[in-house]
Coordinates of C-alpha atoms in Angstrom, one line a residue:
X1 CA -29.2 -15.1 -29.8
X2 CA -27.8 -18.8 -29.8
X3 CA -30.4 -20.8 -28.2
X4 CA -27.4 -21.2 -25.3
X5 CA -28.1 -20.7 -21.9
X6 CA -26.4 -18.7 -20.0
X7 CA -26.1 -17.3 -16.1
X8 CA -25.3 -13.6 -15.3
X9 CA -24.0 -11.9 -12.7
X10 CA -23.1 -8.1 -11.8
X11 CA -22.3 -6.3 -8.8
X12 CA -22.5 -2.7 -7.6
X13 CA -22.4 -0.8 -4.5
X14 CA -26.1 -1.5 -4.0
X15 CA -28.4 -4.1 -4.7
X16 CA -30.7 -1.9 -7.0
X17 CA -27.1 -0.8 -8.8
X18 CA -26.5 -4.3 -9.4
X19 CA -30.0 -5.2 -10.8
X20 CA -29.5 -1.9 -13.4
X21 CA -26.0 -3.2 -14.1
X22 CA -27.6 -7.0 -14.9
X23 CA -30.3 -5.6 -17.1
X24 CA -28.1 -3.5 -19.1
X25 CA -25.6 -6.5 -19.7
X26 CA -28.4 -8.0 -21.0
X27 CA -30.2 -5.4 -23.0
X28 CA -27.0 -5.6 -24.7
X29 CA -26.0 -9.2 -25.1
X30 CA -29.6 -8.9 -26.6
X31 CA -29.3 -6.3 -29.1
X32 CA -25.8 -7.6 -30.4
X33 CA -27.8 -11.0 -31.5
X34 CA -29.9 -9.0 -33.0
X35 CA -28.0 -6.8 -34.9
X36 CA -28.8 -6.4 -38.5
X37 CA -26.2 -8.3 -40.9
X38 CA -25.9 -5.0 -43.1
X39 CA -26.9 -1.2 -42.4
X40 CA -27.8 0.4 -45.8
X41 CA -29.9 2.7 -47.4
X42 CA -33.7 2.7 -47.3
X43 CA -33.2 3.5 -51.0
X44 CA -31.7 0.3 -51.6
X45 CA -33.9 -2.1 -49.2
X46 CA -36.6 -0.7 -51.4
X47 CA -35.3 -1.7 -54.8
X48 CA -34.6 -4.8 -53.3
X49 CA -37.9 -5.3 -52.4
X50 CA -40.0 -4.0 -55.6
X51 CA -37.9 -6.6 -57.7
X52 CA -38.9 -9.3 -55.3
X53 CA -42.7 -8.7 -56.0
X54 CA -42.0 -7.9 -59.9
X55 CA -44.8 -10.4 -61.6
X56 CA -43.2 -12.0 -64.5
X57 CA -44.1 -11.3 -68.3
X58 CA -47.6 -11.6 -69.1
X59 CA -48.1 -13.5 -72.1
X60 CA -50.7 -12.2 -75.0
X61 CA -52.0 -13.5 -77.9
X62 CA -52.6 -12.3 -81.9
X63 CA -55.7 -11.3 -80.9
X64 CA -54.7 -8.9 -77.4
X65 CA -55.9 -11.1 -75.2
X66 CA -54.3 -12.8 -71.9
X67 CA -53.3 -16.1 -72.0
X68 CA -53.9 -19.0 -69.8
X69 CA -50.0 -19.2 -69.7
X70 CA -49.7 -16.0 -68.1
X71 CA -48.0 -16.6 -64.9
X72 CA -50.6 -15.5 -61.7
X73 CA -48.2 -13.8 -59.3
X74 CA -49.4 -12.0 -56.1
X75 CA -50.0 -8.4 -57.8
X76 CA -50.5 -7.6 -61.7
X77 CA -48.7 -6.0 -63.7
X78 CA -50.2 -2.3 -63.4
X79 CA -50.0 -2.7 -59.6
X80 CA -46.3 -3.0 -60.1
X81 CA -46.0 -0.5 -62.3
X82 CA -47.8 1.9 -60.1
X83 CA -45.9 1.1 -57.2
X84 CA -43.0 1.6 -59.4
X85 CA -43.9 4.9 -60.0
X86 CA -44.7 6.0 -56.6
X87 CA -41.8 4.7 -55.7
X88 CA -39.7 6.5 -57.7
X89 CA -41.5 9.9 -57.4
X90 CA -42.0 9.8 -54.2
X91 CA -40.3 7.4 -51.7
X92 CA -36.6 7.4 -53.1
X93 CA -36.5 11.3 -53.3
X94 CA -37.8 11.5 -50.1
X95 CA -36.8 8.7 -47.3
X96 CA -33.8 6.9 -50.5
X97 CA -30.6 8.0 -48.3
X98 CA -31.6 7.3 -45.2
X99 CA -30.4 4.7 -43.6
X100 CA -32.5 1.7 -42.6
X101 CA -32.3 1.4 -38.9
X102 CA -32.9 5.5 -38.7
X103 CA -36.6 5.2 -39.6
X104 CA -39.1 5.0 -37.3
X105 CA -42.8 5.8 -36.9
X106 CA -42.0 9.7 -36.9
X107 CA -40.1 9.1 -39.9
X108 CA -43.1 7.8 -41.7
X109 CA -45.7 9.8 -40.5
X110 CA -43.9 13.2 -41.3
X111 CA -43.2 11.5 -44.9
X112 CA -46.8 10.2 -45.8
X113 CA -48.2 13.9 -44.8
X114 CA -45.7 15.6 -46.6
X115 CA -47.5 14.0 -49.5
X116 CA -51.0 16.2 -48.9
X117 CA -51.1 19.8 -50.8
X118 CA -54.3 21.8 -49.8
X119 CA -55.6 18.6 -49.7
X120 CA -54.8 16.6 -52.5
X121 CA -52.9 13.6 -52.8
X122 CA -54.3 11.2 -50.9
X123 CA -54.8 8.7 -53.0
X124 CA -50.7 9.3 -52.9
X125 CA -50.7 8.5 -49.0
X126 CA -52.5 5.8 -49.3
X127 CA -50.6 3.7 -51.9
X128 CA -47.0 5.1 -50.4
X129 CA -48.1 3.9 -46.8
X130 CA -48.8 0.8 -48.6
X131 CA -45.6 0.4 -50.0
X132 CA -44.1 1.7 -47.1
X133 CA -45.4 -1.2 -44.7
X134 CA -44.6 -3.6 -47.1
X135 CA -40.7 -2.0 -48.0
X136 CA -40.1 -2.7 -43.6
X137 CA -41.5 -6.0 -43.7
X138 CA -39.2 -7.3 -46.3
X139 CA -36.4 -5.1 -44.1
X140 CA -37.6 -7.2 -41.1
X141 CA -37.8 -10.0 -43.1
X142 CA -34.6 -10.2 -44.3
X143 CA -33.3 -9.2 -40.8
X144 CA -32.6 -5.0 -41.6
X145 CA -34.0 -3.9 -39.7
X146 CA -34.5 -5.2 -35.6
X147 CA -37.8 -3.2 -34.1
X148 CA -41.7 -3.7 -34.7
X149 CA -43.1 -2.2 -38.4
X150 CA -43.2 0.9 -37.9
X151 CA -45.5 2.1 -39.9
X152 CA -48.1 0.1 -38.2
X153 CA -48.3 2.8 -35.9
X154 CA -48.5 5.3 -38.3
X155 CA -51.7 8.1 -36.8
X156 CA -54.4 7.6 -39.5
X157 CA -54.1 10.2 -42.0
X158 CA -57.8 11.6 -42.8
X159 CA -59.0 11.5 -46.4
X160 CA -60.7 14.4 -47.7
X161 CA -62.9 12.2 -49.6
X162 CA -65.5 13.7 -52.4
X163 CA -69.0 13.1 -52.8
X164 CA -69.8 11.4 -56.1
X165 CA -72.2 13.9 -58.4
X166 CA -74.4 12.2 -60.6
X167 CA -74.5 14.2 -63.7
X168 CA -78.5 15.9 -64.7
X169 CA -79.9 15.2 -67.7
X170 CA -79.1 18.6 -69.3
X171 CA -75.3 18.0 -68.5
X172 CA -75.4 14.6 -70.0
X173 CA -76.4 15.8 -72.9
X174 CA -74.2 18.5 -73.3
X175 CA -71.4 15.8 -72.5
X176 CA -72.6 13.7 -75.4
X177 CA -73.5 16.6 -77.8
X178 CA -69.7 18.0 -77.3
X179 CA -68.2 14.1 -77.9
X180 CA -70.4 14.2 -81.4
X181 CA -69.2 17.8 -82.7
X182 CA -65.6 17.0 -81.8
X183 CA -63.2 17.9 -85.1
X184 CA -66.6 18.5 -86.9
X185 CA -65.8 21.9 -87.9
X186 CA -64.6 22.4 -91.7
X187 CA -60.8 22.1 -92.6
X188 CA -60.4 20.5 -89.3
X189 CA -56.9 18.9 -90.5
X190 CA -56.3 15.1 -90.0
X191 CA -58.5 12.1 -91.2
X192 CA -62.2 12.4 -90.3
X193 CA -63.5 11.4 -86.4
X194 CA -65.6 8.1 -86.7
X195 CA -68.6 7.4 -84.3
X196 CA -66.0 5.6 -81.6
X197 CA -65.2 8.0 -79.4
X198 CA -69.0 8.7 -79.0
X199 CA -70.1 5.1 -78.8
X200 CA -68.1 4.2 -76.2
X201 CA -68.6 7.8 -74.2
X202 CA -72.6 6.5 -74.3
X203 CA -71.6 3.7 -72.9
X204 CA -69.3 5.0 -69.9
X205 CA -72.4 7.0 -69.4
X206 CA -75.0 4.7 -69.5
X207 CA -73.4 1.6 -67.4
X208 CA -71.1 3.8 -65.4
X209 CA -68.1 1.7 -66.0
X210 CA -64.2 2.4 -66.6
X211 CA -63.1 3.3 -70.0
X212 CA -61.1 0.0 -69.9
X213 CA -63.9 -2.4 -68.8
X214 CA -66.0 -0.5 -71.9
X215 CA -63.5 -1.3 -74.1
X216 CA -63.2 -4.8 -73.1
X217 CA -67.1 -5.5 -74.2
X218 CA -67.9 -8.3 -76.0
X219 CA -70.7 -9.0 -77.7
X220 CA -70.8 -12.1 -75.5
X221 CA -71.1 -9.7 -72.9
X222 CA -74.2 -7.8 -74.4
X223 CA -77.9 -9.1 -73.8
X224 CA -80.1 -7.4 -75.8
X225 CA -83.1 -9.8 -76.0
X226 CA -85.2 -8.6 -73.0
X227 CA -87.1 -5.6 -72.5
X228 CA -84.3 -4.1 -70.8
X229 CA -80.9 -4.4 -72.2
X230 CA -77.8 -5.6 -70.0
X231 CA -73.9 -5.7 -70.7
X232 CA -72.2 -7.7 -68.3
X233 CA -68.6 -6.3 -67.3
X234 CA -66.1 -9.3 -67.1
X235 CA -62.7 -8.0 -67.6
X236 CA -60.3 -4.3 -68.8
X237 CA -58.2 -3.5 -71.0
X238 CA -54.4 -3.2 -69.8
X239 CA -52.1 -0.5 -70.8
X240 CA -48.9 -1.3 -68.6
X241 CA -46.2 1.0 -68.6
X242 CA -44.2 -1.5 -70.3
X243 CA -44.5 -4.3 -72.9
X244 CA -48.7 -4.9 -74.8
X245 CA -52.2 -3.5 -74.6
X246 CA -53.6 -6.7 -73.2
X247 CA -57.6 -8.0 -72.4
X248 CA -57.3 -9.0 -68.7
X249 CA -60.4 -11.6 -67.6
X250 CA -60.9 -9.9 -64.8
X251 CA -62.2 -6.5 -63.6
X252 CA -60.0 -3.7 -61.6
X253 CA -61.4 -5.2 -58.4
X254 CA -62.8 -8.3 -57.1
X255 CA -66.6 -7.3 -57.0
X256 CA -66.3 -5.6 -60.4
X257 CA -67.8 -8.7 -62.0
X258 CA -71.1 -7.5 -62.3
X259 CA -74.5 -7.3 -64.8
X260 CA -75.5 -3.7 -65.9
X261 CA -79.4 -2.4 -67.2
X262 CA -78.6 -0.1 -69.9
X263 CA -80.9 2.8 -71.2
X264 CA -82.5 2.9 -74.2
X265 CA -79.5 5.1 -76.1
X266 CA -77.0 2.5 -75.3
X267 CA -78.7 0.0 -76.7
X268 CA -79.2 1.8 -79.6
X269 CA -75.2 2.4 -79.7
X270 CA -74.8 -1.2 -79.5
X271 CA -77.2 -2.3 -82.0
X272 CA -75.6 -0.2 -84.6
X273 CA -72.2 -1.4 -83.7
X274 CA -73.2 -5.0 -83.8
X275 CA -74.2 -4.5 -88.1
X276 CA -71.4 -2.4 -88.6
X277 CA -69.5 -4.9 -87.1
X278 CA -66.6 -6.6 -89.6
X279 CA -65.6 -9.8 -90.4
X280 CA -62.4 -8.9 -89.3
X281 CA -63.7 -8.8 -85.8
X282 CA -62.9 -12.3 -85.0
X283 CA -62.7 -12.2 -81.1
X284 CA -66.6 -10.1 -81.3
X285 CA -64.8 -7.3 -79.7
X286 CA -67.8 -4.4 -79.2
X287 CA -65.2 -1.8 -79.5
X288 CA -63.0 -3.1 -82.2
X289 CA -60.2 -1.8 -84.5
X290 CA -59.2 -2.5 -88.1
X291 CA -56.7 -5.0 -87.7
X292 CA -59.1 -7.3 -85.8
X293 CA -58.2 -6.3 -81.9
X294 CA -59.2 -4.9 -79.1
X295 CA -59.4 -0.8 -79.4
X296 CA -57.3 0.7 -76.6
X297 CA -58.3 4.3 -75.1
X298 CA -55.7 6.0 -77.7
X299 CA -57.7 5.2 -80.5
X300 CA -61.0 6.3 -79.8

């Protein structure tokens, strides 16, 4: 395609033979302008494509937390590094030699269910169909590759998805009675357990949240004036694959911001925590550790 126009003419023993003849001169002329500039792997387009989304180095303070000078990209950090991942388990052993042009819809779809054992793995799908749309669009793009997406017409690939089970009250206790008596027995070797890993256990239970949004409290975050105690979760702790722990002001997903009634044992958990709480604790972390940061889920 040159944006020159041009007349065509063919001729044939028939007038429907010379119609054929014209359309396939130019089907053709069409395809050579839009031939790809370079036929390679699908291994390389996607390498290619993961370092043009990489977010740049996120930038953290003494005290763990994200700075303002942190560069905000189109994805964090930890969605890189699991596309990364998936990537490289998954994608490059599986579609990495093919060539570009050779994949099509087919392609994709036997791929993306090849990822579903008895079952599981669909989380799996879903992320690698994900990076799978988004690996041909840069291929389109960046002109290798010359049809529609194809994974756009990917069948949709069912989800056996579980129903959540909310825990009794004789389980919950059994759950918080197990987190106390851990490494309790004598000559357990190795320093002494503290209260942590129960503390913040009581408080998963009680709010529901992630381990890293618990351990990204504040006491700024903790209302205990009312009748009814409330923590307010406003941001996780980060453990990328590479480079710091970091506090990230901002919750897993957009409607994670949210406000929290706690029951009566949390609040006794954080009451006790807020007295033993040190001077070291500078930045009022809830779930602190000695040298004045945030505590990540490793040291609990």
């Amino acid at each position: 395609m040159d944006g020159v126009t041009r007349v065509y003419s063919k001729h044939a023993a028939t007038k429907g033979k010379a119609e054929n003849a014209l359309l396939a001169a130019m089907k053709e002329r069409q395809d050579q302008g839009r031939q790809p500039v370079e036929n390679i792997s699908f291994g390389e387009v996607a390498r290619r494509w993961l370092s043009s989304i990489e977010p740049a180095k996120v930038v953290v303070d003494e005290r763990g937390e994200e700075t303002w000078e942190s560069p905000r990209g189109r994805i964090r950090r930890q969605t890189w590094d699991q596309y990364e991942a998936v990537m490289r388990r998954y994608l490059i052993p599986g579609l990495g030699a093919l060539p570009i042009r050779s994949i099509r819809t087919s392609t994709c779809d036997a791929f993306l269910r090849s990822l579903t054992v008895d079952g599981k793995g669909s989380s799996n799908v879903r992320i690698g169909k994900t990076i799978l749309r988004q690996i041909m669009s840069y291929a389109i793009r960046h002109d290798l590759y010359v049809d529609a997406n194809p994974v756009l017409e990917v069948d949709r690939l069912s989800r056996n998805a579980k129903k959540p089970q909310a825990l009794d009250m004789p389980a919950l206790e059994a759950i918080r009675a197990a987190v106390r008596n851990w490494r309790s027995e004598p000559g357990v070797p190795g320093p002494a357990p503290t209260s942590a890993l129960s503390d913040v256990v009581d408080v998963m239970l009680g709010t529901g949240a992630r381990i890293g949004e618990v351990l990204a409290l504040r006491w700024q975050d903790v209302d205990l004036s009312g009748e009814v105690g409330k923590v307010s979760i406003t941001g996780t702790i980060v453990e990328p694959r590479k480079g710091p722990k970091f506090r990230q002001d901002a919750t897993k997903t957009a409607s994670g911001a949210r406000i929290i009634p706690i029951p009566r044992f949390v609040v006794d958990v954080l009451l006790r925590r807020r007295l033993e709480s040190p001077a070291t604790n500078t930045i009022g972390a809830v779930f602190w550790t000695r040298n004045g940061t945030y505590m990540q889920a490793w040291d609990c």
